[in-house]
Coordinates of C-alpha atoms in Angstrom, one line a residue:
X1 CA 0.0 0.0 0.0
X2 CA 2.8 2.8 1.0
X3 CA 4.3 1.8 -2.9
X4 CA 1.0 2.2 -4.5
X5 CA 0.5 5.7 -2.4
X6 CA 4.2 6.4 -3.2
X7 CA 3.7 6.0 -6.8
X8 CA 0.2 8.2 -7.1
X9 CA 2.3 11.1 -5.0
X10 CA 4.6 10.9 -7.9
X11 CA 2.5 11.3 -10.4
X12 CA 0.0 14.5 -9.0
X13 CA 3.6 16.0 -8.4
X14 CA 4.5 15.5 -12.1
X15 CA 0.6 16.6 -13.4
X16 CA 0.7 19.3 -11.1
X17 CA 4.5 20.4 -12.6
X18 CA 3.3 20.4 -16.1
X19 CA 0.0 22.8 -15.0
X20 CA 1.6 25.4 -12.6
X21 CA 4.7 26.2 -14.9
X22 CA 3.3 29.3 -16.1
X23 CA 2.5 30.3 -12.6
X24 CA 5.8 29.3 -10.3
X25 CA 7.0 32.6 -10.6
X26 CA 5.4 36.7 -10.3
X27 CA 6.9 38.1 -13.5
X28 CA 9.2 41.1 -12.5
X29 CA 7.9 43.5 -15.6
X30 CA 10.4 46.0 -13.9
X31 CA 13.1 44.6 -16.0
X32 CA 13.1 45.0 -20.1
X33 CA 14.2 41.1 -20.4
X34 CA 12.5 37.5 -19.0
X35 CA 14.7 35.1 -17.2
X36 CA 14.8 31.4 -17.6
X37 CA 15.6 28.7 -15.7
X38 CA 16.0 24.6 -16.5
X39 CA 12.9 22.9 -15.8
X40 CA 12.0 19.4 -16.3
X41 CA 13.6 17.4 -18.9
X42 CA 15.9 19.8 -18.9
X43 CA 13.7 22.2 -20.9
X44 CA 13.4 26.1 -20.6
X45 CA 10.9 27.6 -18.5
X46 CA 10.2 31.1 -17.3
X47 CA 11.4 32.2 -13.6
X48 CA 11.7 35.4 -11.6
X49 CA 14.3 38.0 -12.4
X50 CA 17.5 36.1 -11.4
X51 CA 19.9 39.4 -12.0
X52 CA 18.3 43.1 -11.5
X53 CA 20.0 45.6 -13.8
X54 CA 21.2 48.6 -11.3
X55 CA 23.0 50.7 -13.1
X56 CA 26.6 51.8 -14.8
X57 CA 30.2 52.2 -13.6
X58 CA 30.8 55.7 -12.8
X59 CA 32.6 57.2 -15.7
X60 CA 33.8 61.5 -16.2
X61 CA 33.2 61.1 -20.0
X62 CA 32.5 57.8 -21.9
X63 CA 34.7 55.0 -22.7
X64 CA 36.5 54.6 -26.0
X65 CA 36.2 51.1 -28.5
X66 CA 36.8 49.3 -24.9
X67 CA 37.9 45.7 -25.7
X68 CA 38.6 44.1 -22.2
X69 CA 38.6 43.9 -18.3
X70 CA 39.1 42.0 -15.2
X71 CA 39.1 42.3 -11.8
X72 CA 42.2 42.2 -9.4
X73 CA 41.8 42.7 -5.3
X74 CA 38.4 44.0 -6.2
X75 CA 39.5 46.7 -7.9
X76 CA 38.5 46.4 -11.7
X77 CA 40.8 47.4 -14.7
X78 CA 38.9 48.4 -17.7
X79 CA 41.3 48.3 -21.4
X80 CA 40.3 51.5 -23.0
X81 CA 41.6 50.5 -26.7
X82 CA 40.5 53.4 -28.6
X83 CA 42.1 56.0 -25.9
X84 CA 45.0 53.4 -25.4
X85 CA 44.6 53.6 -21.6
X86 CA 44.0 51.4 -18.9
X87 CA 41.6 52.5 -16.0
X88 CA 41.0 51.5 -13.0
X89 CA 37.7 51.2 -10.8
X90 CA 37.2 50.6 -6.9
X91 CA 34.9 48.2 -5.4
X92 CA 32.8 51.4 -5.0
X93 CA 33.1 51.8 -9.3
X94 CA 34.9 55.0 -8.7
X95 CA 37.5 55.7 -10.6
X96 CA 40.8 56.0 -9.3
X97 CA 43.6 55.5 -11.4
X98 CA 44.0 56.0 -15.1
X99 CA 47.6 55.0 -17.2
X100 CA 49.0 54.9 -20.3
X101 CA 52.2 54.2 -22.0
X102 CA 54.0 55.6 -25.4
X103 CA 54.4 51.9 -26.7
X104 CA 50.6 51.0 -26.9
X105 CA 49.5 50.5 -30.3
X106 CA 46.1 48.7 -30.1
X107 CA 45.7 46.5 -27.1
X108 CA 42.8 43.8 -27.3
X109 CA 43.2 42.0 -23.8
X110 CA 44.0 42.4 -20.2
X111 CA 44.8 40.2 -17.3
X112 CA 46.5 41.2 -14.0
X113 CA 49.0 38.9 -11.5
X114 CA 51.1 39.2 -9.0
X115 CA 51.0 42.6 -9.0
X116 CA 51.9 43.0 -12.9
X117 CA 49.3 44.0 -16.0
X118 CA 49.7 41.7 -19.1
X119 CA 48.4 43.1 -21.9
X120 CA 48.5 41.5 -25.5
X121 CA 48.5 44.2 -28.0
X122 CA 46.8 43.4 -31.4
X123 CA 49.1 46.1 -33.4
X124 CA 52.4 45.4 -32.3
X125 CA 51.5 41.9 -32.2
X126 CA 53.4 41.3 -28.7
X127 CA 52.6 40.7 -25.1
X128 CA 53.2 43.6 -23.2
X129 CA 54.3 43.2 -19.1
X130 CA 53.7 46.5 -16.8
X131 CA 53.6 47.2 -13.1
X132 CA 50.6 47.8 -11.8
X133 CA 51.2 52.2 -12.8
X134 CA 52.3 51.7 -15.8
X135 CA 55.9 51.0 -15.8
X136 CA 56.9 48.5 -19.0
X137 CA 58.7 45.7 -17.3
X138 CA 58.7 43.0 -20.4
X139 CA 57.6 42.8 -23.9
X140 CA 57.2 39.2 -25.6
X141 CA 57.4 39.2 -29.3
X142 CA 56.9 36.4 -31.9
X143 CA 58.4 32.8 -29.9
X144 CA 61.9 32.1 -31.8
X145 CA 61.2 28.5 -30.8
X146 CA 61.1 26.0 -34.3
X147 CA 58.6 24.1 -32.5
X148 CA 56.4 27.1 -33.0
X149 CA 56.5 26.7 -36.4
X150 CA 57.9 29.2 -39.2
X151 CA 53.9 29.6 -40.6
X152 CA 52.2 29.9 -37.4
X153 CA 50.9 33.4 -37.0
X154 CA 51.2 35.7 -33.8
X155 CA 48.5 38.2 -33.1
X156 CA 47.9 38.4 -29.8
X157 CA 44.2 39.0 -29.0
X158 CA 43.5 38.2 -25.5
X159 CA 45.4 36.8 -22.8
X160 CA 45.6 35.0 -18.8
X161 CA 48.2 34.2 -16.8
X162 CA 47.7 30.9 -14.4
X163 CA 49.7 29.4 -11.5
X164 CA 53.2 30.1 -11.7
X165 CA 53.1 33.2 -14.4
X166 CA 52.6 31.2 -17.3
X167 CA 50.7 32.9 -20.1
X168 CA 48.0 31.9 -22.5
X169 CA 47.5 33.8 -25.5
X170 CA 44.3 33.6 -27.8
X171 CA 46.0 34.9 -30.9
X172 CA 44.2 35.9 -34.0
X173 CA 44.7 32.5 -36.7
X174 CA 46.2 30.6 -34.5
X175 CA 44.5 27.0 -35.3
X176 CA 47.0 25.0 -33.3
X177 CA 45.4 26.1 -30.3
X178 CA 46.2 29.0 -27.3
X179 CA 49.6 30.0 -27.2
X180 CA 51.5 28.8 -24.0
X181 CA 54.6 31.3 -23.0
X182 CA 56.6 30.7 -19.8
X183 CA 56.9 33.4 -17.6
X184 CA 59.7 34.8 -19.2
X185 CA 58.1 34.5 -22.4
X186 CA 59.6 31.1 -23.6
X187 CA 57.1 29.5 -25.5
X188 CA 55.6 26.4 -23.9
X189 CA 53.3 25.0 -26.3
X190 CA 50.0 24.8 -27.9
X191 CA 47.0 24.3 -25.1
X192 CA 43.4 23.5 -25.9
X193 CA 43.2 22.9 -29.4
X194 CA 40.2 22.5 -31.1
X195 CA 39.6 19.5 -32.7
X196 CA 37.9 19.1 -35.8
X197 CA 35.3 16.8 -37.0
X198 CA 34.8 14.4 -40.2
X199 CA 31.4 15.1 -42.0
X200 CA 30.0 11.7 -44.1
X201 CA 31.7 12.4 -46.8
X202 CA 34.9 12.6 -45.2
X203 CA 34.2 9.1 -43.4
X204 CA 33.3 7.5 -46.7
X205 CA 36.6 9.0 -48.8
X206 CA 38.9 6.9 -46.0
X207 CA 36.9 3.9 -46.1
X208 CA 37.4 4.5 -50.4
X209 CA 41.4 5.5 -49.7
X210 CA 40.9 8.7 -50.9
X211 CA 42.4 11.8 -50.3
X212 CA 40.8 15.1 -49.6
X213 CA 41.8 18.2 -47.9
X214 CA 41.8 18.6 -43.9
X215 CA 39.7 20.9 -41.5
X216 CA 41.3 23.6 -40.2
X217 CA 40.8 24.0 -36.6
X218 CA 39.6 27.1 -35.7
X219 CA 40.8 29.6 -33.4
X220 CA 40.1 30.2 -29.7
X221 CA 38.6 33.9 -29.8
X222 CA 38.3 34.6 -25.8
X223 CA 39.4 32.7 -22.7
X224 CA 39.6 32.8 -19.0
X225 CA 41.5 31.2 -16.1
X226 CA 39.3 30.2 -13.0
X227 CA 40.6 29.8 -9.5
X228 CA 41.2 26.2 -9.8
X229 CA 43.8 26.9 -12.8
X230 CA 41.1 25.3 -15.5
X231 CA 41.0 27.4 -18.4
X232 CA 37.9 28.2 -20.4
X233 CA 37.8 28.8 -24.1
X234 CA 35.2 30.5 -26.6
X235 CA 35.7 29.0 -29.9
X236 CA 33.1 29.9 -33.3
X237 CA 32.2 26.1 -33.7
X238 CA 29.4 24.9 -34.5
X239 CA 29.6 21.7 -31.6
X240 CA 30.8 23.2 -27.8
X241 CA 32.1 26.6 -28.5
X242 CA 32.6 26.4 -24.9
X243 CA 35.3 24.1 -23.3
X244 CA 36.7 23.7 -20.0
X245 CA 40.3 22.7 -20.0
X246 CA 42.3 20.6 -17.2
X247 CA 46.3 21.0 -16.9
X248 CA 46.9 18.0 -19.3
X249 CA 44.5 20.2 -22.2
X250 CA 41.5 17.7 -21.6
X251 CA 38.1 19.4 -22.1
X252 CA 36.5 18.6 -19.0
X253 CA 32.8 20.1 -19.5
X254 CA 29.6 18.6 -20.7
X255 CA 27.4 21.7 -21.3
X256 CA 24.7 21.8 -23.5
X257 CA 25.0 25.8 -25.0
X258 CA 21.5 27.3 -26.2
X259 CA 23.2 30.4 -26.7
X260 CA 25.1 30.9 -30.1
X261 CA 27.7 33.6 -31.2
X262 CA 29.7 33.6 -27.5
X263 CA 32.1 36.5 -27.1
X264 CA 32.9 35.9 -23.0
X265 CA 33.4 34.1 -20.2
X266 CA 33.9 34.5 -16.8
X267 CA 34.0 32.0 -13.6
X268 CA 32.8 33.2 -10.4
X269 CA 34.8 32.5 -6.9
X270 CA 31.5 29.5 -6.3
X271 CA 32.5 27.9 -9.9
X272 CA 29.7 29.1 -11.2
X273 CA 30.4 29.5 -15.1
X274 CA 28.9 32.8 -16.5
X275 CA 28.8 33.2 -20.6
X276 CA 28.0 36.4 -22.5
X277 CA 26.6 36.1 -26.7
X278 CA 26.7 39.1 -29.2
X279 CA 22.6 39.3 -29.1
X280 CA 23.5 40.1 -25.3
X281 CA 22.2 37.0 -23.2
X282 CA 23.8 36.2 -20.5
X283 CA 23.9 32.6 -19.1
X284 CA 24.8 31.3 -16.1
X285 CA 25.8 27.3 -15.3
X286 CA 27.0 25.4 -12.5
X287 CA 30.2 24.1 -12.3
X288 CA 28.7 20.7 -13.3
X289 CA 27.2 22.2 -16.4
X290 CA 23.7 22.7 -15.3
X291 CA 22.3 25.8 -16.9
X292 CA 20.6 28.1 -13.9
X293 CA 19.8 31.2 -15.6
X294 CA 19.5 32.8 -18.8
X295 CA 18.8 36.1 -19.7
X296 CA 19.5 39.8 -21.1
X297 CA 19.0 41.0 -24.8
X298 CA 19.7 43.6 -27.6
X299 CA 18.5 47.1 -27.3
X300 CA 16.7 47.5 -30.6
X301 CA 15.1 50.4 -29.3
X302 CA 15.8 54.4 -30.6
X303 CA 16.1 55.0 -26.7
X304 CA 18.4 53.6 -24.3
X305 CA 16.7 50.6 -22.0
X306 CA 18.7 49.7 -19.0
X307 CA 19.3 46.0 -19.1
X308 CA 19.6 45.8 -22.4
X309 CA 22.8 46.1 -24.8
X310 CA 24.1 47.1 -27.9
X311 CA 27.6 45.7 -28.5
X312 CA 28.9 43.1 -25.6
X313 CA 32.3 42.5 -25.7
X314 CA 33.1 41.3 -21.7
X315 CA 31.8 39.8 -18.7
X316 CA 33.3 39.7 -15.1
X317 CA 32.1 39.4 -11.6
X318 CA 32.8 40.2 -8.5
X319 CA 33.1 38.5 -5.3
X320 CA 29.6 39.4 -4.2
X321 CA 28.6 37.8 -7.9
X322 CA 27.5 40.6 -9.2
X323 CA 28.0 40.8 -12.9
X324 CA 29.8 43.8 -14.9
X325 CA 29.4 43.7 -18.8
X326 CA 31.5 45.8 -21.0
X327 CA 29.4 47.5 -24.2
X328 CA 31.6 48.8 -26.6
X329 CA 28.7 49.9 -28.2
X330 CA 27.6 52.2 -25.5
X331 CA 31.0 52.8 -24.3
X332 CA 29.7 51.8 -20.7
X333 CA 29.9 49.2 -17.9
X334 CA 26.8 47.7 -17.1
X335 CA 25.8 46.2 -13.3
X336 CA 23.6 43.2 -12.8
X337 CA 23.2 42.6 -9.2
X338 CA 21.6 39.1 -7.6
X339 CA 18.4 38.9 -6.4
X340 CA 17.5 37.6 -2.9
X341 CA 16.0 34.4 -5.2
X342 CA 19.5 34.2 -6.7
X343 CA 22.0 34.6 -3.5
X344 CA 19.5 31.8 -2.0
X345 CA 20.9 29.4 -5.3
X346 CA 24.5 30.3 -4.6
X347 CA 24.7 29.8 -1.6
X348 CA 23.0 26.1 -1.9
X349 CA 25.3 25.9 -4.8
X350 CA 28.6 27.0 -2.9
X351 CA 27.5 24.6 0.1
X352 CA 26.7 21.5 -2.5
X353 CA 30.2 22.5 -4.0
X354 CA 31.8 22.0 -0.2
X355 CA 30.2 18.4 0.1
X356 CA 27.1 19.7 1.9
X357 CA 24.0 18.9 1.4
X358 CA 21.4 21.6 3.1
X359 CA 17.9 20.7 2.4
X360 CA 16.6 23.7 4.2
X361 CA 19.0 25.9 1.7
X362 CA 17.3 24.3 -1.4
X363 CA 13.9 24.0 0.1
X364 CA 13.7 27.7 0.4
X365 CA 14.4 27.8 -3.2
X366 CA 11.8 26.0 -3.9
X367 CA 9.5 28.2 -1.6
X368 CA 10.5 30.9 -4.6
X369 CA 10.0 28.5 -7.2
X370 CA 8.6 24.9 -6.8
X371 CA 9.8 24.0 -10.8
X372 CA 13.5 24.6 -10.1
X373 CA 14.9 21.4 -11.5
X374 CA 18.7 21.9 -9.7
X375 CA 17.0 22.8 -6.5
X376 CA 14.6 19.4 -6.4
X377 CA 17.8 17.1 -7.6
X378 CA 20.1 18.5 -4.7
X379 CA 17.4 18.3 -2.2
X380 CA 16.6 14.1 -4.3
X381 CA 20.8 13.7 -3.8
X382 CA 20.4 14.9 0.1
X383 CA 18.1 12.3 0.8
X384 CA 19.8 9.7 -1.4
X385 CA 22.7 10.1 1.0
X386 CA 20.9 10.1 4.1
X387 CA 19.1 6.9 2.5
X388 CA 15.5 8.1 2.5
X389 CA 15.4 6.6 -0.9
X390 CA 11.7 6.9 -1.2
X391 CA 12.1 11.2 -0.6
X392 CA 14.9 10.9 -3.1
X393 CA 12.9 9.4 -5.6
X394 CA 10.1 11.6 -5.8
X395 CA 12.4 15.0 -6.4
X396 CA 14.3 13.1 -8.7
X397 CA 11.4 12.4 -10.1
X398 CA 9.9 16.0 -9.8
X399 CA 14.0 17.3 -11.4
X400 CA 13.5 14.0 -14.3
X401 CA 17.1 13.2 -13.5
X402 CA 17.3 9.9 -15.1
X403 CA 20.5 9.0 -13.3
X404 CA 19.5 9.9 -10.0
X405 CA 16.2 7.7 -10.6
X406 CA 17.8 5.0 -11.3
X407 CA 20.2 4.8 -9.1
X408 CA 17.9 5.2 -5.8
X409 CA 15.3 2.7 -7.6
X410 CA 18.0 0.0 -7.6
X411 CA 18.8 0.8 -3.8
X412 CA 15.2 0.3 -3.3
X413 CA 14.9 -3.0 -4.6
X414 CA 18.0 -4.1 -2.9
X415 CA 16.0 -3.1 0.1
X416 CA 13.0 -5.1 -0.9
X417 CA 15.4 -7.8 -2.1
X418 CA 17.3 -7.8 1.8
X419 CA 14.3 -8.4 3.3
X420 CA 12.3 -10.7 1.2
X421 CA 14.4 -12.6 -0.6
X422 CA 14.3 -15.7 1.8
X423 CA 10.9 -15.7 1.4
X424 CA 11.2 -15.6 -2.3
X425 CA 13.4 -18.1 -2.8
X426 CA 11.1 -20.3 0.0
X427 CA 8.1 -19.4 -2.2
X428 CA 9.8 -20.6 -5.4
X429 CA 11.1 -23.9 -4.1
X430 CA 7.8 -24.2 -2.8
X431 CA 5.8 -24.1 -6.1
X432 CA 8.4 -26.0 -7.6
X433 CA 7.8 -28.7 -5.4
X434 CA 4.4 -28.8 -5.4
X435 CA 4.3 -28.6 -9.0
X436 CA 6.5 -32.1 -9.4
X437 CA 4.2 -33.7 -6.9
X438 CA 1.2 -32.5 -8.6
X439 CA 2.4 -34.1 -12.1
X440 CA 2.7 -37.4 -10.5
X441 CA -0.9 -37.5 -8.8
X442 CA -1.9 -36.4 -12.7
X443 CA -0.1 -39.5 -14.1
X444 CA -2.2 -41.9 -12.0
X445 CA -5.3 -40.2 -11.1
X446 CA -5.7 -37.2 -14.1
X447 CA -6.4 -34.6 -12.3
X448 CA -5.4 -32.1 -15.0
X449 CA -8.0 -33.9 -17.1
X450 CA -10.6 -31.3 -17.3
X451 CA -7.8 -28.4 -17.5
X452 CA -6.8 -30.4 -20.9
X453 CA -10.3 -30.4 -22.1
X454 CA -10.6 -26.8 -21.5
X455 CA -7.5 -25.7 -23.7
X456 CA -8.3 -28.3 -26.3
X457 CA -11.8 -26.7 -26.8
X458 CA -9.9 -23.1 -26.8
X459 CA -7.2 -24.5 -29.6
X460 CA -10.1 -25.6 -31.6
X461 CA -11.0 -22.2 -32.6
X462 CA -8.1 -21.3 -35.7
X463 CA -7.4 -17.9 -34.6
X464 CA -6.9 -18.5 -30.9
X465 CA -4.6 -21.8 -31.9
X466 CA -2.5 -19.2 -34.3
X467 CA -1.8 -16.9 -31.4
X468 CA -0.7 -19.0 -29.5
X469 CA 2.0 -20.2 -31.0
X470 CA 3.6 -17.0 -29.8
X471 CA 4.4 -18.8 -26.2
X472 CA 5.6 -22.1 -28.0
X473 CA 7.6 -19.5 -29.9
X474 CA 9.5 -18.5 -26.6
X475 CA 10.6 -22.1 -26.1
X476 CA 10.9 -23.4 -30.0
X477 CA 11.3 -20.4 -31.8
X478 CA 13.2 -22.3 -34.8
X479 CA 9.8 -24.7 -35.4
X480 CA 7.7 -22.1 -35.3
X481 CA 9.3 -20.2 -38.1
X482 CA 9.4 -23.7 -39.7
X483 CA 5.4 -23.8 -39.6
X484 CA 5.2 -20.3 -40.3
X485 CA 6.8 -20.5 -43.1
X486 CA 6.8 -24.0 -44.8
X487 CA 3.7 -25.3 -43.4
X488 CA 1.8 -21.8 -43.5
X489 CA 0.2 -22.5 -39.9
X490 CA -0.2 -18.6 -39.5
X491 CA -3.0 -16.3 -41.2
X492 CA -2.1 -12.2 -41.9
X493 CA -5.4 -12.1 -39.7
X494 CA -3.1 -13.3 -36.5
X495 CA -0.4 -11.0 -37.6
X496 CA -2.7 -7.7 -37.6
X497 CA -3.7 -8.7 -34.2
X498 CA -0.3 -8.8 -33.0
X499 CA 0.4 -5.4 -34.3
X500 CA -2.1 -4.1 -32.7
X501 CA -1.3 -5.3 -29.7
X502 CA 2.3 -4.5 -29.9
X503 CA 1.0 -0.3 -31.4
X504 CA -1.4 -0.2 -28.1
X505 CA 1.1 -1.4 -25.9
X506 CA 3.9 0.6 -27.4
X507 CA 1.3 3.9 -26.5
X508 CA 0.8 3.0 -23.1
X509 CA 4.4 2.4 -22.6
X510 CA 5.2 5.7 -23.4

């Protein structure tokens, strides 16, 4: 009875998840975009506003073609390229610092460490070292190397440094992948290539032996480093323009992008992985892959909407997660700041990342917004691990993670297995006993007599006696192809049944 009642629970939850989509959230019509969330199946679905637009950096006159900008001890350096000048913002997003140097030609990207500002300038095609006012301390020209190769072009685009001051450099071209300098600008390496696929044709001219010309790979066009020294790319393919690369250049992410025409990415200090398109959406994921919110747009408008974008070249955040996005085409910094609906997912999120599972975190999430598929398969994992497999089931079930399912319903039937099983295997010797006894007392006294008359009477009619060879087919299925199709002991009439049967059951099935 509690599996039957378990079951039925199940399914309202699952009818009522369908009919209250439209209606888990209050539309916040304050903000000129709609946010969405994963729902079941992994599908889209409306929520609340997940990021409030509140405002712009504080800027004396507008920037210039900016191109780049990243945050360093919460102060946040912005690469002015059409001024050739690098500011620099407080936590506040006041301006207190602005420098320039006589050697800038047209720098493209920014990244700051250990106190030094690495900039990779497109013009002079060279990475450029400075201190943190200005001071040039290095410059990095084309690698000398042979293994770089006497055709591989150097135009540095954008660059990171990771652990131990080693640089990556997306340069413009380069197919072989990011280009790895040491800290002294040795060069290292290609990192993170993209690899290319083989269409049908290509698959059939090797089976024929012949030849044809290769893919190019293409180019990486923006990157960024996250704490953990994993290094994310944005490449213009048409299968995972975004990858997440390990130490050994592994791609180590399984997302699956809705967003085309990527032109950022940022990581946040909770490895949440936030990605910023041309048409202005913004996406955020877990650091498992798990899309949590989507949102943003073009401005299309003759008057300026806050929220909305024109020309979105960079994304960063801070450590309170808010999210900055550069607009060369307004020549401003945008703010997007969390909502109280938000800061409750990170904070779930940053506690599941830590190997805790808090129901209450993720149960207040749902409070906000029962359809939250991420927040009802934490809460399904919680109770997996504190085996209340039954609980577990039905959020997995509310989430549809097929993995999860599966995995708890197999720990239940261990369960029922564990405690049954004697019994089972009691049961079955049972029946198997009686059932040898029974065929002796037939042998002498027939007591099967009138079942035998019953099924004889039953075989008599042609169409019944067809069907059933279906059963002898399970234990002779060689003979009854025989008779099917030498001794024609099967009518299309049997056939259609069958079909049917097999359509109906197919539908119910599914």
């Amino acid at each position: 009875m509690k599996k039957i009642t378990l079951l039925l629970m199940i399914l309202s939850l699952m009818v009522i998840s369908l009919s209250v989509t439209s209606l888990a959230y209050a539309e916040d019509t304050s903000v000129p975009y709609k946010t969405y969330t994963t729902g079941p199946s992994n599908a889209l679905i409306l929520t609340q506003t997940a990021y409030q637009p509140s405002g712009y950096v504080m800027l004396d006159e507008p920037l210039s073609q900016p191109e780049d900008m990243v945050f360093y001890h919460n102060d946040l350096y912005v690469l002015n390229t059409g001024k050739q000048e690098i500011l620099i913002f407080n936590e506040q997003g006041l301006l207190i610092s602005t420098w320039t140097h006589e050697i800038l030609d047209t720098p493209t990207g920014i990244d700051v460490y250990e106190d030094q500002v690495y900039i990779a300038d497109k013009g002079l095609q060279a990475v450029l070292v400075f201190t943190l006012d200005g001071t040039l301390i290095a410059r990095y020209d084309r690698p000398t190397e042979p293994i770089f190769g006497k055709n591989s072009l150097y135009i540095p685009t954008k660059i990171e440094v990771g652990p131990r001051g080693n640089i990556y450099v997306v340069g413009e071209g380069s197919t072989s992948g990011v280009i790895q300098l040491s800290n002294q600008g040795e060069f290292l390496g290609f990192f993170a290539t993209n690899f290319t696929g083989q269409s049908w044709f290509q698959t059939l001219a090797d089976v024929l032996g012949v030849q044809y010309a290769l893919n190019t790979p293409s180019s990486a066009t923006n990157l960024k480093m996250d704490e953990e020294g994993s290094l994310y790319t944005i490449s213009p393919t048409d299968s995972k323009p975004l990858k997440r690369f390990n130490i050994a250049s592994e791609d180590t992410l399984d997302v699956a992008l809705n967003v085309s025409d990527l032109t950022a990415v940022s990581a946040s200090s909770i490895g949440n992985i936030v990605t910023l398109s041309s048409t202005g959406i913004i996406t955020e994921y877990d650091a498992l892959g798990r899309l949590i919110f989507s949102f943003g747009g073009i401005d299309t408008s003759s008057q300026e909407r806050l929220g909305l974008m024109v020309l979105p070249v960079d994304i960063e955040l801070d450590d309170n997660q808010t999210i900055y996005v550069l607009d060369k085409g307004l020549n401003q910094i945008q703010i997007f700041t969390p909502t109280a609906f938000t800061e409750a997912i990170h904070l779930g999120l940053a506690s599941f990342n830590n190997g805790i599972y808090d129901i209450a975190l993720w149960q207040n999430v749902l409070n906000l917004n029962e359809m939250f598929a991420i927040a009802n398969q934490a809460i399904g994992q919680a109770n997996y691990r504190e085996n209340n497999y039954e609980v577990a089931l039905t959020y997995f079930a509310l989430a549809q993670y097929k993995e999860g399912y599966s995995n708890t319903f197999w720990q239940i039937r261990y369960q029922f297995l564990q405690q049954y099983l004697g019994l089972i295997m009691m049961s079955v010797l049972g029946l198997y006993i009686t059932s040898k006894v029974l065929k002796r007392v037939d042998a002498t006294y027939g007591i099967y007599q009138p079942v035998r008359k019953v099924r004889q009477s039953i075989l008599s009619v042609s169409i019944l006696k067809q069907l059933s060879m279906l059963f002898i087919m399970m234990k002779r299925p060689l003979d009854v192809f025989y008779d099917i199709k030498h001794r024609h002991r099967s009518s299309y009439t049997a056939a259609t049944i069958i079909y049917i049967i097999f359509i109906m059951m197919t539908i119910i099935a599914t």
